[in-house]
């Protein structure tokens, strides 16, 4: 594999690169050749996970939120993700735009109208009537719970762990580096590479689900605007065009490509939100912005621990609602954590832990709150709060991707604004794709610097081909099967991310010992001797010099 990598002019770890690419191709072939049998296997696995371990997902993410808040306000909050004299490479505005556009921008465009309307028309709580005032309030609180602080905690924890270990200890830009406190040099061996391969695959397939959603929303928008048939051919054309755009951004690199697309993206999204705010019932929305903030903080504690434990006694579908919403969200989102974690660490070097947590956990959550209040409450008001439902809930029931376009029909310049919405979704699509491609390349190469253009382009094209192949050969069944796969894959990734919490605690202990001139890793006397001779406390160099004495 090393000779093949040299022959192809690649600058990467051959094992991680070729095994990941090979497994992706094999899995895709099997998925497309036998979608039925594979779908049943993963559907059964998904059903078991959400019914038997759903409580673990719900409790786990809540624990992560509590841990991150504690870390930010603890004495470790002033530690930098990098050397003590490192400074941030990006302005706050560009940093926020990149982390948001590379994160859940596509998800907000997709669910900003659809999720509140879904819970508004089908309340999950017993005794709540559809389309009622209580249903509207619950719908907003649940939507904010799903896509604000808790979702960003799933990204923040691995991002913090990556930034801490990779930059403070000069470790490779890989998922396995987070487990350095227990694996040490074995992060470079078979165990570490296995972890990295799994992270690469999780990123690729997690992204494929999002690209499928984004493509379906763009196609629905074009169908709504022009009447063009929303079929497989149209969706493949969309993926092809946007993959070309994303690939061009990949070639430009992080500073030019991703940064430029992200800034354009976030400005477009803000402009659309401001338009809805002022073209709609502005006073009502401003009131709801204040009230919904209070409702969220009032309800989030209950929702954070809510497991619908009594569902088996009072609901015909049993525990199906929370398994299909909350647990699926967490399982799907966590498959993005390798991508988002490395990406956030890459753009956040030089920031303190406190700045990182505040920026990544709080800032996007505030934006999400404003977004859902603007779109969600506007949609529910237009649909008829206290009534029997309207055209928006009917559109969501028929086709979720069309929800935002049906919603925009109630505003001035509907055709123009819907066209702008299609462009914003497309840009979010491209931004997510090029960001993920750069990160997958980093996970394979183990370096923050961009690798050769050919290997970055390979991952960008692979992501587009993966999504397009699923649409062409697997159709709706292929995407449905992939969603089942993502839920099953989410469990081991979730466990690994949970372990990062303990790795960080061990890392903080290493920092205390480093400050006192003691062993950098618990129980490593050799490192202590090396540190004593190393005034700058370079842990990695200390441990590289230590084995001869330790033996």
XYZ file of C-alpha atoms in Angstrom:
551
model
C 0.000 0.000 0.000
C 2.893 2.335 0.686
C 4.314 1.751 -2.805
C 0.891 2.365 -4.335
C 0.521 5.600 -2.374
C 3.910 6.819 -3.582
C 3.089 5.846 -7.158
C -0.173 7.811 -7.003
C 1.567 10.810 -5.456
C -0.453 10.676 -2.231
C 0.630 12.185 1.073
C -1.394 10.157 3.517
C -1.402 7.094 5.730
C -1.802 4.299 3.158
C -3.554 1.907 5.537
C -6.203 4.378 6.658
C -6.707 5.799 3.145
C -6.975 2.576 1.151
C -8.852 0.526 3.758
C -11.390 3.310 4.271
C -11.880 3.773 0.525
C -12.105 0.009 -0.029
C -14.641 -0.548 2.737
C -16.727 2.350 1.455
C -16.860 0.791 -2.021
C -17.576 -2.725 -0.719
C -20.312 -1.482 1.587
C -21.884 0.552 -1.207
C -21.890 -2.445 -3.566
C -23.506 -4.683 -0.950
C -26.033 -2.018 -0.018
C -27.082 -1.487 -3.607
C -26.991 -5.174 -4.537
C -29.013 -6.365 -1.545
C -30.930 -3.362 -0.177
C -33.760 -5.524 1.141
C -31.827 -8.046 3.288
C -29.322 -5.458 4.514
C -32.146 -3.061 5.241
C -33.929 -5.650 7.379
C -30.774 -6.430 9.353
C -30.058 -2.801 10.088
C -33.738 -2.000 10.669
C -33.849 -4.690 13.368
C -30.609 -3.356 14.843
C -31.964 0.183 14.811
C -35.206 -0.908 16.496
C -33.272 -2.674 19.243
C -30.954 0.294 19.795
C -33.681 2.917 20.070
C -35.901 0.761 22.303
C -33.226 -0.739 24.573
C -30.509 1.933 24.580
C -32.422 5.093 23.767
C -32.129 6.145 27.409
C -28.326 5.939 27.084
C -28.294 8.369 24.152
C -30.605 10.821 25.917
C -28.752 10.728 29.240
C -25.350 10.760 27.547
C -25.849 13.988 25.591
C -27.231 15.690 28.694
C -24.129 14.657 30.639
C -21.974 16.138 27.863
C -23.784 19.474 28.145
C -23.225 19.565 31.919
C -19.558 18.588 31.521
C -18.871 21.281 28.916
C -20.450 24.009 31.039
C -18.355 22.867 34.005
C -15.139 22.851 31.979
C -15.753 26.362 30.640
C -16.127 27.799 34.132
C -13.448 25.647 35.754
C -9.775 26.524 36.229
C -9.099 24.700 32.956
C -11.157 27.214 30.999
C -8.108 29.421 30.365
C -6.044 26.629 28.795
C -5.475 27.206 25.089
C -6.137 24.769 22.283
C -2.535 25.052 21.229
C 0.628 26.488 22.673
C 0.229 29.215 25.258
C 1.360 31.924 22.812
C -0.825 30.775 19.866
C -3.347 33.302 18.565
C -6.617 32.599 16.682
C -6.154 32.328 12.917
C -9.636 33.592 12.013
C -11.785 36.537 13.030
C -14.805 35.799 15.204
C -17.187 36.386 12.288
C -15.381 34.057 9.874
C -14.900 31.476 12.628
C -18.597 31.487 13.491
C -19.615 31.345 9.824
C -17.385 28.321 9.145
C -18.419 26.340 12.210
C -22.089 27.016 11.571
C -22.165 26.466 7.806
C -20.104 23.288 8.170
C -22.391 22.091 10.953
C -26.163 22.123 10.793
C -26.940 24.878 8.312
C -28.542 22.358 5.944
C -30.492 20.840 8.833
C -31.940 24.204 9.876
C -33.055 24.949 6.324
C -34.658 21.519 6.140
C -36.328 21.435 9.568
C -36.822 25.134 10.417
C -40.432 24.946 9.270
C -40.967 21.194 9.088
C -40.125 20.130 12.665
C -42.268 22.673 14.565
C -45.152 21.967 12.180
C -44.669 18.193 12.644
C -44.988 18.419 16.432
C -47.727 21.064 16.115
C -49.882 18.739 14.000
C -48.878 15.536 15.832
C -48.204 16.406 19.509
C -45.947 13.863 21.260
C -47.380 14.524 24.729
C -50.573 12.809 25.857
C -53.623 15.022 26.358
C -52.435 17.783 23.995
C -54.706 18.565 21.054
C -53.222 19.074 17.605
C -52.989 22.716 16.440
C -53.717 23.999 19.954
C -51.776 26.703 21.807
C -50.190 24.037 24.035
C -49.215 22.019 20.968
C -47.532 25.096 19.460
C -45.570 25.818 22.647
C -44.473 22.204 23.017
C -43.485 22.067 19.340
C -41.166 25.038 19.755
C -39.552 23.737 22.961
C -38.960 20.283 21.460
C -37.492 21.729 18.255
C -35.082 23.913 20.235
C -34.135 20.962 22.448
C -33.313 18.868 19.386
C -31.274 21.412 17.451
C -29.702 23.902 19.834
C -27.449 23.293 22.849
C -27.739 19.503 22.916
C -26.920 19.064 19.232
C -23.953 21.413 19.465
C -22.698 19.588 22.556
C -22.288 16.527 20.317
C -19.919 18.616 18.180
C -18.287 20.612 20.975
C -17.050 17.674 23.071
C -15.008 15.960 20.314
C -13.876 19.347 18.975
C -12.540 20.242 22.414
C -10.865 16.846 22.800
C -9.227 17.047 19.355
C -8.012 20.602 19.876
C -6.674 19.832 23.353
C -4.650 16.719 22.535
C -3.627 17.458 18.957
C -2.361 20.992 19.529
C -1.106 20.876 23.103
C 0.703 17.560 22.638
C 1.674 17.771 18.937
C -0.256 14.645 17.992
C -1.507 13.693 14.510
C -4.763 15.221 13.271
C -6.617 11.956 13.798
C -9.550 10.646 15.815
C -7.290 8.189 17.637
C -5.124 11.003 19.077
C -7.839 11.741 21.625
C -7.181 8.338 23.199
C -3.504 9.106 23.763
C -3.782 9.020 27.593
C -4.591 5.297 27.488
C -3.151 4.149 24.138
C 0.009 6.280 24.117
C 2.187 5.227 21.152
C -0.388 2.607 20.152
C -2.384 5.386 18.496
C 0.070 4.845 15.600
C -0.577 1.093 15.535
C -3.439 -1.205 14.478
C -5.761 -0.120 17.299
C -5.398 3.560 16.509
C -5.761 3.026 12.766
C -8.903 0.943 13.281
C -10.431 3.803 15.250
C -9.452 6.244 12.498
C -10.921 4.076 9.734
C -14.205 3.849 11.577
C -14.216 7.622 12.017
C -13.659 8.133 8.278
C -16.510 5.766 7.375
C -18.845 7.356 9.904
C -18.116 10.766 8.422
C -18.706 9.610 4.845
C -21.990 7.858 5.502
C -23.252 10.441 7.989
C -22.679 13.109 5.372
C -24.450 11.011 2.722
C -27.715 11.208 4.687
C -27.453 14.989 4.927
C -26.599 15.322 1.251
C -29.628 13.204 0.439
C -31.856 15.542 2.465
C -30.289 18.626 0.942
C -30.656 17.285 -2.579
C -34.312 16.394 -2.033
C -35.002 19.914 -0.747
C -33.255 21.570 -3.702
C -35.147 19.337 -6.143
C -38.420 20.115 -4.370
C -37.638 23.824 -4.636
C -36.914 23.622 -8.358
C -40.107 21.634 -8.858
C -42.044 24.246 -6.903
C -40.530 27.148 -8.857
C -40.393 25.783 -12.393
C -42.574 22.703 -12.449
C -39.640 20.519 -13.521
C -40.207 16.892 -12.630
C -38.759 16.000 -9.227
C -37.239 12.692 -10.234
C -34.030 10.727 -9.867
C -32.414 12.372 -12.894
C -32.937 15.868 -11.468
C -31.464 14.893 -8.102
C -28.402 13.350 -9.760
C -27.872 16.494 -11.841
C -28.089 18.578 -8.653
C -25.552 16.385 -6.850
C -23.222 16.490 -9.845
C -23.281 20.283 -10.157
C -22.848 20.881 -6.436
C -20.088 18.292 -6.179
C -18.231 20.235 -8.877
C -18.711 23.444 -6.860
C -17.580 21.723 -3.667
C -14.568 20.216 -5.427
C -13.540 23.653 -6.710
C -13.744 24.907 -3.130
C -11.676 21.916 -1.983
C -8.951 22.806 -4.480
C -8.967 26.394 -3.196
C -8.435 25.093 0.354
C -9.745 26.019 3.791
C -8.696 29.659 3.896
C -10.070 30.580 0.474
C -12.676 27.994 -0.487
C -14.468 26.957 2.697
C -14.094 30.363 4.343
C -15.489 32.208 1.303
C -18.426 29.836 0.804
C -19.217 29.907 4.537
C -19.295 33.707 4.690
C -21.600 33.925 1.646
C -23.741 31.156 3.088
C -24.308 32.682 6.499
C -25.029 36.122 5.059
C -27.661 34.624 2.765
C -29.274 32.682 5.618
C -29.374 35.773 7.854
C -30.884 37.832 5.032
C -33.633 35.233 4.535
C -34.377 35.167 8.266
C -34.518 38.966 8.493
C -36.891 39.038 5.510
C -39.289 36.591 7.190
C -39.048 38.521 10.457
C -39.991 41.886 8.968
C -42.305 40.704 6.191
C -44.356 38.700 8.675
C -45.947 39.448 12.038
C -42.903 41.224 13.451
C -44.349 42.198 16.832
C -45.641 38.662 17.438
C -42.239 37.179 16.576
C -40.341 39.604 18.826
C -42.659 38.709 21.677
C -42.166 35.029 20.947
C -38.409 35.460 20.852
C -38.484 36.520 24.478
C -41.166 34.077 25.534
C -39.705 31.082 23.690
C -36.320 31.706 25.311
C -37.958 31.441 28.700
C -39.986 28.392 27.661
C -36.852 26.661 26.407
C -34.955 27.173 29.664
C -38.053 26.138 31.594
C -38.622 22.973 29.565
C -35.091 21.910 28.613
C -34.323 20.219 31.942
C -37.428 18.067 31.721
C -36.832 17.314 28.029
C -33.146 16.545 28.661
C -34.153 13.673 30.959
C -37.468 12.760 29.336
C -37.477 9.120 28.197
C -41.224 8.694 27.616
C -41.002 5.763 30.024
C -44.796 5.447 30.325
C -45.337 5.269 26.553
C -45.958 1.517 26.647
C -49.020 2.098 28.816
C -50.590 5.038 27.014
C -49.467 5.104 23.357
C -50.423 2.689 20.620
C -47.020 3.041 18.971
C -45.255 2.562 22.321
C -41.840 4.205 22.393
C -41.824 4.898 18.680
C -42.002 8.706 18.734
C -38.860 9.380 20.737
C -36.983 6.616 18.970
C -37.834 8.192 15.628
C -36.991 11.729 16.677
C -34.633 12.305 19.625
C -32.613 9.090 19.515
C -32.323 9.180 15.727
C -31.154 12.809 15.917
C -28.442 11.972 18.462
C -27.313 8.803 16.643
C -27.187 10.582 13.294
C -25.527 13.710 14.654
C -22.831 11.755 16.481
C -21.711 10.160 13.197
C -20.797 13.717 12.184
C -18.708 14.223 15.316
C -15.381 13.015 13.819
C -15.849 15.420 10.913
C -17.097 18.346 12.981
C -14.683 17.708 15.835
C -11.578 17.795 13.632
C -12.988 20.673 11.578
C -13.744 22.743 14.694
C -10.320 21.988 16.141
C -8.670 22.946 12.843
C -10.311 26.397 12.751
C -10.063 27.032 16.521
C -6.357 26.754 17.293
C -5.250 29.520 19.631
C -8.583 29.935 21.403
C -9.023 29.115 25.063
C -11.300 26.307 26.229
C -13.701 28.913 27.598
C -13.796 30.763 24.265
C -14.205 27.519 22.371
C -17.105 26.241 24.456
C -18.837 29.628 24.446
C -18.375 30.021 20.710
C -19.253 26.505 19.580
C -21.899 25.609 22.179
C -23.626 28.924 22.821
C -23.342 31.130 19.710
C -24.864 28.671 17.182
C -27.524 27.727 19.754
C -28.582 31.369 20.014
C -28.759 31.587 16.223
C -30.801 28.358 16.159
C -33.233 29.799 18.688
C -33.774 32.949 16.615
C -34.110 30.850 13.454
C -36.753 28.506 14.872
C -38.695 31.331 16.490
C -38.738 33.208 13.179
C -39.635 30.308 10.899
C -41.402 27.960 13.300
C -43.755 30.438 14.951
C -44.454 32.154 11.635
C -45.382 28.787 10.088
C -47.619 27.780 13.000
C -49.343 31.177 13.009
C -49.989 30.957 9.261
C -51.233 27.383 9.628
C -53.772 28.419 12.239
C -53.017 28.169 15.962
C -56.204 27.015 17.645
C -57.645 25.854 14.320
C -57.669 22.574 12.435
C -54.489 22.866 10.397
C -53.711 24.522 7.099
C -51.684 24.212 3.881
C -48.268 24.120 5.587
C -49.085 21.135 7.805
C -50.670 19.463 4.768
C -47.434 20.040 2.800
C -45.317 18.586 5.621
C -47.568 15.529 5.811
C -47.178 15.000 2.067
C -43.493 15.880 1.573
C -41.211 17.357 4.215
C -38.747 18.923 1.690
C -41.504 21.139 0.268
C -42.408 22.659 3.655
C -40.253 25.786 3.440
C -41.441 26.601 -0.092
C -45.107 26.260 0.841
C -44.333 28.489 3.822
C -42.684 31.177 1.657
C -45.765 31.283 -0.596
C -47.422 33.374 2.133
C -44.848 36.198 1.734
C -44.247 38.938 -0.824
C -42.000 38.110 -3.807
C -42.565 34.430 -3.061
C -40.968 33.156 -6.268
C -37.829 35.257 -5.852
C -37.444 34.430 -2.172
C -37.993 30.710 -2.813
C -35.289 30.873 -5.470
C -32.929 32.471 -2.958
C -33.810 29.717 -0.472
C -32.847 27.083 -3.058
C -29.481 28.796 -3.550
C -28.872 28.943 0.224
C -29.630 25.230 0.595
C -27.283 24.521 -2.324
C -24.493 26.542 -0.719
C -24.993 24.774 2.612
C -24.771 21.512 0.680
C -21.507 22.536 -0.998
C -20.022 23.896 2.236
C -20.770 20.702 4.147
C -19.334 18.611 1.339
C -16.055 20.518 0.940
C -15.589 20.816 4.721
C -16.077 17.074 5.158
C -13.708 16.281 2.296
C -10.937 18.364 3.825
C -11.500 16.763 7.223
C -11.569 13.203 5.862
C -8.273 13.979 4.166
C -6.887 15.245 7.489
C -8.096 12.098 9.288
C -6.265 9.960 6.739
C -3.092 12.036 6.536
C -2.920 12.987 10.208
C -1.894 16.544 9.324
C -3.702 19.859 9.571
C -2.123 21.139 6.372
C -3.956 20.408 3.157
C -2.720 17.322 1.332
C -2.181 17.012 -2.431
C -5.106 18.250 -4.481
C -5.707 14.817 -6.015
C -6.446 13.116 -2.689
C -8.704 15.947 -1.493
C -10.578 15.815 -4.783
C -10.888 12.026 -4.408
C -12.858 12.377 -1.177
C -15.013 15.184 -2.553
C -15.926 13.174 -5.636
C -16.427 10.042 -3.513
C -18.991 11.787 -1.330
C -20.922 13.028 -4.352
C -20.703 9.623 -6.043
C -21.861 7.882 -2.861
C -24.957 10.069 -2.558
C -25.699 9.906 -6.298
C -25.288 6.134 -6.425
C -27.694 5.650 -3.553
C -30.292 7.784 -5.301
C -29.868 6.130 -8.713
C -29.424 2.493 -7.746
C -31.080 2.332 -4.363
C -33.704 5.061 -4.733
C -35.780 5.802 -1.679
C -35.102 2.340 -0.312
C -31.358 2.950 -0.492
C -31.598 6.186 1.471
C -33.942 4.608 4.008
C -31.520 1.727 4.473
C -28.657 4.162 4.893
C -30.585 5.962 7.641
C -30.949 2.629 9.431
C -27.212 2.022 9.002
C -26.403 5.453 10.407
C -28.421 4.754 13.550
C -26.609 1.457 14.107
C -23.198 3.024 13.366
C -24.065 5.826 15.746
C -23.889 3.545 18.792
C -20.139 2.698 18.712
C -19.306 6.287 17.704
C -21.450 7.521 20.585
C -19.548 5.276 22.995
C -16.195 6.561 21.681
C -17.303 10.188 22.031
C -18.519 9.453 25.558
C -15.038 8.087 26.299
C -13.588 11.439 25.190
C -15.035 12.990 28.332
C -12.829 10.724 30.442
C -9.854 11.293 28.127
C -10.189 15.039 28.735
C -10.307 14.508 32.489
C -7.109 12.478 32.210
C -5.645 15.198 30.002
C -6.402 17.846 32.627
C -4.640 15.649 35.174
C -1.667 15.471 32.822
C -1.666 19.289 32.679
C -1.548 19.537 36.466
C 1.397 17.152 36.607
C 3.087 18.960 33.752
C 2.743 22.256 35.641
C 4.365 20.683 38.708
C 7.141 19.091 36.641
C 5.796 15.587 37.277
C 4.940 12.757 34.885
C 2.926 13.922 31.882
C 1.023 10.652 31.822
C -0.071 8.927 35.042
C 2.298 6.135 35.935
C 4.969 7.108 33.416
C 8.130 7.777 35.466
C 10.238 7.979 32.325
C 8.266 10.964 31.133
C 8.869 12.618 34.488
C 12.620 12.310 34.055
C 12.439 13.653 30.541
C 10.260 16.557 31.597
C 12.733 17.477 34.304
C 15.333 17.940 31.609
C 12.943 19.768 29.312
C 12.147 23.287 30.556
C 9.403 23.864 28.003
C 7.589 20.682 29.090
C 7.164 19.272 25.607
C 5.270 16.098 26.471
C 5.592 14.448 23.109
C 9.353 14.956 22.869
C 9.695 13.847 26.486
C 7.987 10.568 25.802
C 9.975 10.041 22.621
C 13.175 10.256 24.657
C 11.818 8.196 27.535
C 11.530 4.556 26.359
C 15.256 3.750 26.550
C 15.349 4.686 30.241
C 11.980 3.137 30.925
C 13.101 -0.203 29.542
